[in-house]
Amino acid sequence: MNTREKLFLLWAVLASVLFLGAAFVVGQMLLPRFADTAQLMYAAEMEPGATVLYQCSRAAKQCAPTNQAAHYVEFANAAGNGAIEDYTLLWVTHDTPTEWRAFSPVSTHLGCFVMWQPTVEQFRDPCGGAAWARDGKYEFGPAPRDLDSFPVRVQNGAVFIEFKLVRGKNIN
């Protein structure tokens, strides 16, 4: 390989590195930026002892109460892959004025939608029959672990959910 070929190879490598760097920067600018936290709307109206289904939008940085699981399949697939996309569903419990918890509605057994049963104070999996207590702890059934959860923080009276899915503790 002569000097001219070596210089051409060096130029090609440098140009490739610069192109990839520029493509990365442009990609970061064009891709949607999702928030790491979202505020629970109407949290001040939630009485201690209440359990409410919320739908969160990372793009809007808000979670609002809902009575539908419109984005459940999308969320369940994303959660199963370890990624939280734009829409997140979660069950929120408000136990005391300062104690809040947020749980994934995805069963740790078969991935079905977990429902809150207020008469027995449990989350129930209609597919596999597992049950979890109000604090997300496993109670009975074929589930291998507690419910997955999201960190919650209270700041200046506002309640925020962090979009970091925490895997439930194994029951064994």
XYZ file of N, CA and C in Angstrom:
516
model
N 0.861 -1.170 0.000
C 0.000 0.000 0.000
C 0.908 1.234 0.000
N 0.686 2.123 -0.975
C 1.531 3.302 -1.056
C 0.972 4.420 -0.181
N 1.661 5.524 -0.095
C 1.287 6.641 0.772
C -0.061 7.226 0.381
N -0.321 7.327 -0.897
C -1.590 7.874 -1.360
C -2.764 7.008 -0.880
N -2.633 5.693 -0.977
C -3.684 4.786 -0.523
C -3.880 4.865 0.983
N -2.785 5.003 1.736
C -2.878 5.136 3.199
C -3.609 6.418 3.577
N -3.309 7.528 2.906
C -3.984 8.792 3.184
C -5.472 8.711 2.835
N -5.786 8.054 1.708
C -7.183 7.891 1.333
C -7.934 7.056 2.370
N -7.325 5.988 2.857
C -7.939 5.141 3.882
C -8.150 5.927 5.166
N -7.156 6.722 5.567
C -7.273 7.546 6.771
C -8.412 8.550 6.604
N -8.493 9.194 5.428
C -9.552 10.152 5.161
C -10.923 9.465 5.218
N -11.060 8.273 4.668
C -12.327 7.541 4.663
C -12.767 7.184 6.080
N -11.819 6.759 6.916
C -12.145 6.421 8.305
C -12.596 7.669 9.056
N -11.870 8.763 8.930
C -12.239 10.014 9.613
C -13.596 10.528 9.127
N -13.855 10.471 7.839
C -15.134 10.917 7.306
C -16.271 10.044 7.840
N -16.044 8.750 7.934
C -17.069 7.847 8.474
C -17.376 8.159 9.923
N -16.348 8.399 10.722
C -16.538 8.723 12.141
C -17.302 10.037 12.274
N -16.936 11.052 11.500
C -17.641 12.333 11.551
C -19.095 12.180 11.112
N -19.340 11.401 10.068
C -20.697 11.184 9.600
C -21.539 10.495 10.669
N -21.001 9.460 11.288
C -21.745 8.750 12.336
C -22.020 9.657 13.530
N -21.045 10.476 13.907
C -21.241 11.425 15.006
C -22.332 12.432 14.688
N -22.324 12.969 13.488
C -23.356 13.926 13.077
C -24.721 13.250 13.014
N -24.779 12.036 12.509
C -26.050 11.303 12.441
C -26.605 11.057 13.837
N -25.756 10.737 14.796
C -26.197 10.519 16.179
C -26.790 11.804 16.756
N -26.106 12.927 16.564
C -26.589 14.209 17.091
C -27.927 14.576 16.462
N -28.047 14.442 15.162
C -29.304 14.761 14.479
C -30.410 13.810 14.946
N -30.096 12.537 15.106
C -31.076 11.569 15.586
C -31.587 11.925 16.970
N -30.692 12.361 17.854
C -31.106 12.761 19.197
C -32.014 13.984 19.163
N -31.784 14.857 18.203
C -32.611 16.058 18.086
C -33.992 15.749 17.504
N -34.081 14.771 16.629
C -35.338 14.474 15.951
C -36.225 13.502 16.714
N -35.636 12.605 17.489
C -36.433 11.623 18.222
C -37.195 12.304 19.352
N -38.384 11.805 19.672
C -39.133 12.413 20.770
C -38.408 12.220 22.094
N -38.436 13.238 22.909
C -37.803 13.180 24.221
C -38.873 12.843 25.239
N -38.710 11.726 25.901
C -39.664 11.329 26.918
C -39.162 11.756 28.282
N -40.077 12.187 29.105
C -39.734 12.617 30.454
C -39.414 11.407 31.323
N -38.625 11.642 32.354
C -38.315 10.593 33.319
C -39.332 10.562 34.447
N -40.090 11.640 34.602
C -41.109 11.714 35.643
C -42.381 12.334 35.066
N -43.481 12.094 35.760
C -44.752 12.714 35.390
C -45.518 13.016 36.669
N -46.294 14.079 36.627
C -47.088 14.468 37.784
C -48.437 13.768 37.761
N -48.851 13.286 38.938
C -50.188 12.703 39.072
C -51.195 13.837 39.173
N -52.039 13.955 38.173
C -53.067 14.988 38.194
C -54.178 14.558 39.154
N -54.778 15.504 39.821
C -55.886 15.288 40.758
C -55.478 14.444 41.972
N -54.201 14.371 42.256
C -53.744 13.600 43.414
C -54.266 14.200 44.709
N -54.391 15.517 44.761
C -54.879 16.181 45.974
C -56.312 15.763 46.297
N -57.070 15.347 45.289
C -58.456 14.937 45.495
C -58.588 13.461 45.877
N -57.488 12.746 45.840
C -57.517 11.308 46.127
C -57.447 11.093 47.640
N -58.487 10.516 48.183
C -58.571 10.275 49.626
C -57.609 9.169 50.057
N -57.051 9.261 51.273
C -56.267 8.127 51.780
C -57.131 6.872 51.804
N -56.553 5.770 51.355
C -57.280 4.514 51.248
C -57.780 4.240 49.840
N -57.642 5.209 48.948
C -58.136 5.052 47.579
C -57.119 4.335 46.696
N -57.624 3.653 45.675
C -56.807 3.019 44.642
C -57.411 3.412 43.305
N -56.580 4.005 42.438
C -57.068 4.562 41.179
C -56.152 4.133 40.037
N -56.756 3.803 38.900
C -55.995 3.505 37.691
C -55.655 4.817 36.999
N -54.379 4.989 36.683
C -53.908 6.189 35.991
C -53.307 5.801 34.655
N -53.450 6.700 33.683
C -52.748 6.568 32.411
C -51.801 7.762 32.308
N -50.535 7.466 32.073
C -49.519 8.510 32.000
C -49.036 8.687 30.572
N -48.739 9.912 30.242
C -48.095 10.222 28.969
C -46.747 10.841 29.298
N -45.689 10.146 28.900
C -44.352 10.679 29.163
C -44.129 11.971 28.399
N -44.672 12.064 27.184
C -44.485 13.271 26.382
C -45.156 14.473 27.051
N -46.344 14.267 27.644
C -47.064 15.347 28.312
C -46.603 15.547 29.754
N -45.830 14.607 30.288
C -45.329 14.658 31.665
C -46.463 14.692 32.682
N -47.564 13.964 32.369
C -48.725 13.932 33.243
C -49.336 12.547 33.303
N -49.968 12.268 34.439
C -50.764 11.058 34.612
C -52.160 11.498 35.023
N -53.169 10.954 34.369
C -54.551 11.306 34.683
C -55.338 10.047 35.003
N -56.295 10.160 35.923
C -57.137 9.001 36.226
C -57.894 8.550 34.984
N -58.103 7.252 34.881
C -58.839 6.696 33.752
C -59.633 5.496 34.228
N -60.675 5.173 33.510
C -61.414 3.950 33.820
C -61.289 2.963 32.667
N -60.352 3.240 31.748
C -60.120 2.368 30.609
C -58.642 1.990 30.564
N -58.385 0.885 29.960
C -57.004 0.456 29.762
C -56.682 0.552 28.275
N -56.845 1.744 27.724
C -56.736 1.940 26.282
C -55.380 1.525 25.718
N -54.321 1.776 26.423
C -52.987 1.482 25.913
C -52.364 0.278 26.628
N -53.212 -0.608 27.180
C -52.677 -1.713 27.973
C -51.759 -2.628 27.177
N -52.162 -3.076 26.023
C -51.358 -4.030 25.247
C -50.029 -3.402 24.873
N -50.075 -2.155 24.441
C -48.848 -1.425 24.093
C -47.915 -1.350 25.311
N -48.489 -0.979 26.470
C -47.678 -0.859 27.674
C -47.157 -2.215 28.132
N -48.003 -3.235 28.111
C -47.586 -4.565 28.563
C -46.434 -5.085 27.715
N -46.493 -4.889 26.410
C -45.400 -5.326 25.542
C -44.125 -4.552 25.822
N -44.244 -3.239 25.996
C -43.065 -2.416 26.268
C -42.456 -2.793 27.619
N -43.305 -2.981 28.640
C -42.807 -3.347 29.962
C -42.136 -4.714 29.933
N -42.698 -5.634 29.166
C -42.109 -6.962 29.031
C -40.741 -6.922 28.383
N -40.536 -5.935 27.517
C -39.237 -5.778 26.865
C -38.285 -4.903 27.661
N -38.726 -4.416 28.818
C -37.860 -3.606 29.667
C -37.806 -2.142 29.278
N -38.704 -1.696 28.409
C -38.713 -0.301 27.977
C -40.073 0.304 28.271
N -40.077 1.511 28.751
C -41.319 2.224 28.985
C -41.423 3.282 27.894
N -42.397 3.115 27.022
C -42.577 4.044 25.914
C -43.406 5.239 26.389
N -44.165 5.862 25.487
C -44.898 7.077 25.845
C -46.024 6.806 26.844
N -46.885 5.841 26.566
C -48.032 5.621 27.447
C -47.721 4.561 28.497
N -48.067 4.893 29.725
C -47.857 3.992 30.850
C -49.145 3.916 31.647
N -49.540 2.716 31.996
C -50.681 2.527 32.878
C -50.159 2.103 34.234
N -50.804 2.573 35.284
C -50.393 2.156 36.617
C -51.533 2.305 37.602
N -51.480 1.442 38.600
C -52.410 1.539 39.716
C -51.722 2.375 40.777
N -52.427 3.359 41.309
C -51.888 4.225 42.358
C -52.700 4.005 43.618
N -51.996 3.739 44.713
C -52.655 3.625 46.015
C -52.198 4.788 46.880
N -53.126 5.329 47.609
C -52.848 6.427 48.539
C -53.238 5.934 49.921
N -52.242 5.485 50.684
C -52.522 4.837 51.962
C -52.661 5.812 53.120
N -51.760 6.761 53.216
C -51.816 7.796 54.255
C -51.544 9.125 53.556
N -51.704 10.240 54.243
C -51.461 11.523 53.569
C -50.073 11.638 52.920
N -49.098 10.896 53.415
C -47.744 10.990 52.843
C -47.281 9.724 52.143
N -48.106 8.674 52.131
C -47.688 7.394 51.556
C -48.452 7.101 50.264
N -47.705 7.041 49.176
C -48.231 6.746 47.849
C -47.458 5.583 47.267
N -48.137 4.759 46.496
C -47.481 3.661 45.781
C -48.050 3.604 44.366
N -47.220 3.130 43.438
C -47.669 2.969 42.049
C -47.224 1.608 41.557
N -48.151 0.856 40.969
C -47.880 -0.504 40.521
C -48.217 -0.672 39.052
N -47.455 -1.524 38.409
C -47.760 -1.915 37.037
C -49.023 -2.764 37.062
N -49.924 -2.578 36.097
C -51.122 -3.410 36.033
C -50.882 -4.724 35.299
N -49.622 -5.034 34.993
C -49.291 -6.252 34.259
C -49.025 -7.379 35.263
N -49.788 -8.440 35.163
C -49.600 -9.586 36.047
C -48.184 -10.140 35.912
N -47.587 -10.493 37.026
C -46.250 -11.087 36.992
C -46.318 -12.568 36.641
N -47.510 -13.074 36.400
C -47.664 -14.485 36.032
C -47.843 -14.636 34.525
N -48.991 -14.227 33.993
C -49.280 -14.423 32.575
C -49.309 -13.131 31.764
N -49.119 -11.986 32.419
C -49.115 -10.718 31.705
C -50.490 -10.129 31.460
N -51.507 -10.671 32.114
C -52.865 -10.140 31.963
C -53.007 -8.838 32.755
N -54.098 -8.122 32.473
C -54.375 -6.878 33.179
C -54.849 -7.183 34.595
N -54.147 -6.685 35.573
C -54.475 -6.890 36.985
C -55.551 -5.884 37.381
N -56.606 -6.377 37.997
C -57.722 -5.529 38.414
C -57.702 -5.325 39.924
N -58.109 -4.139 40.367
C -58.266 -3.858 41.791
C -59.655 -4.310 42.217
N -59.707 -5.111 43.270
C -60.973 -5.599 43.817
C -61.178 -4.953 45.187
N -61.937 -3.858 45.261
C -62.071 -3.131 46.527
C -62.750 -3.919 47.638
N -63.626 -4.863 47.296
C -64.341 -5.604 48.339
C -63.411 -6.495 49.144
N -62.331 -6.987 48.532
C -61.384 -7.850 49.241
C -60.022 -7.171 49.434
N -59.929 -5.903 48.972
C -58.699 -5.127 49.117
C -57.500 -5.855 48.502
N -57.658 -6.320 47.264
C -56.587 -7.042 46.578
C -56.554 -6.677 45.098
N -55.359 -6.805 44.529
C -55.207 -6.794 43.081
C -55.353 -8.246 42.649
N -56.147 -8.500 41.607
C -56.393 -9.872 41.167
C -56.074 -10.029 39.684
N -55.491 -11.174 39.370
C -55.190 -11.556 37.993
C -56.324 -12.452 37.514
N -57.189 -11.967 36.600
C -58.317 -12.781 36.157
C -57.899 -13.971 35.300
N -56.687 -13.955 34.761
C -56.231 -15.067 33.904
C -55.673 -16.227 34.726
N -54.826 -15.925 35.685
C -54.155 -16.984 36.427
C -54.648 -17.181 37.843
N -55.425 -16.219 38.358
C -55.972 -16.362 39.698
C -55.068 -15.892 40.820
N -53.950 -15.253 40.502
C -53.054 -14.754 41.544
C -53.657 -13.511 42.192
N -53.198 -13.221 43.397
C -53.661 -12.039 44.125
C -52.487 -11.380 44.834
N -52.574 -10.061 44.926
C -51.564 -9.263 45.608
C -52.269 -8.310 46.562
N -51.622 -8.020 47.658
C -52.173 -7.095 48.649
C -52.100 -5.663 48.118
N -52.696 -4.776 48.833
C -52.730 -3.351 48.481
C -51.332 -2.757 48.332
N -50.360 -3.316 49.041
C -48.982 -2.816 48.946
C -48.181 -3.522 47.848
N -48.870 -4.347 47.018
C -48.217 -5.022 45.903
C -47.560 -6.340 46.245
N -47.621 -6.739 47.509
C -47.001 -7.993 47.947
C -47.854 -9.183 47.517
N -47.185 -10.230 47.084
C -47.837 -11.475 46.673
C -48.623 -12.056 47.841
N -49.848 -12.524 47.556
C -50.657 -13.182 48.583
C -50.909 -14.647 48.256
N -51.391 -14.941 47.037
C -51.590 -16.340 46.665
C -51.713 -16.457 45.157
N -51.641 -17.715 44.692
C -51.783 -17.993 43.270
C -50.453 -18.310 42.613
N -50.479 -18.465 41.298
C -49.289 -18.935 40.582
C -48.254 -17.855 40.243
N -48.438 -16.625 40.668
C -47.481 -15.561 40.333
C -46.125 -15.820 40.991
N -45.027 -15.542 40.293
C -43.703 -15.804 40.849
C -43.140 -14.688 41.726
N -43.790 -13.503 41.713
C -43.214 -12.386 42.465
C -44.285 -11.339 42.767
N -43.891 -10.355 43.583
C -44.746 -9.215 43.885
C -45.017 -8.436 42.596
N -45.971 -7.522 42.655
C -46.232 -6.660 41.509
C -45.028 -5.761 41.243
N -44.775 -5.480 39.978
C -43.744 -4.512 39.624
C -44.268 -3.135 40.006
N -43.350 -2.232 40.332
C -43.777 -0.920 40.812
C -42.982 0.206 40.156
N -43.427 1.418 40.423
C -42.754 2.628 39.980
C -42.433 3.468 41.211
N -41.247 4.070 41.283
C -40.956 4.968 42.401
C -41.892 6.186 42.382
N -42.294 6.608 43.569
C -43.176 7.766 43.734
C -42.481 8.744 44.665
N -42.595 10.017 44.344
C -42.067 11.034 45.259
C -43.072 12.171 45.374
N -43.104 12.768 46.559
C -43.974 13.907 46.812
C -43.074 15.127 46.977
N -43.388 16.169 46.222
C -42.562 17.371 46.256
C -43.475 18.588 46.266
N -43.394 19.369 47.332
C -44.218 20.574 47.481
C -45.704 20.268 47.307
N -46.140 19.145 47.828
C -47.547 18.763 47.764
C -47.970 18.078 46.479
N -47.100 18.064 45.476
C -47.418 17.394 44.215
C -46.826 15.991 44.235
N -47.504 15.049 43.571
C -47.065 13.655 43.540
C -46.523 13.360 42.142
N -45.327 12.765 42.104
C -44.665 12.460 40.838
C -44.331 10.976 40.759
N -44.472 10.425 39.560
C -44.115 9.045 39.262
C -42.835 9.081 38.449
N -41.893 8.223 38.801
C -40.679 8.073 38.004
C -40.860 6.874 37.079
N -40.503 7.043 35.815
C -40.686 5.978 34.829
C -39.522 5.004 34.860
N -39.368 4.385 36.008
C -38.346 3.357 36.184
C -39.058 2.155 36.792
N -39.369 1.186 35.973
C -40.108 0.014 36.431
C -39.208 -0.823 37.328
N -39.643 -1.030 38.566
C -38.893 -1.797 39.551
C -39.507 -3.196 39.634
N -38.742 -4.171 39.322
C -39.224 -5.559 39.319
C -39.608 -5.979 40.740
N -40.774 -6.644 40.852
C -41.244 -7.112 42.149
C -40.339 -8.187 42.733
N -40.323 -8.267 44.038
C -39.478 -9.229 44.751
C -40.015 -10.648 44.507
N -39.101 -11.590 44.229
C -39.492 -12.993 44.050
C -40.051 -13.539 45.348
N -41.012 -14.432 45.245
C -41.664 -14.951 46.457
C -40.866 -16.073 47.109
N -39.900 -16.638 46.420
C -39.095 -17.722 47.016
C -37.930 -17.179 47.790
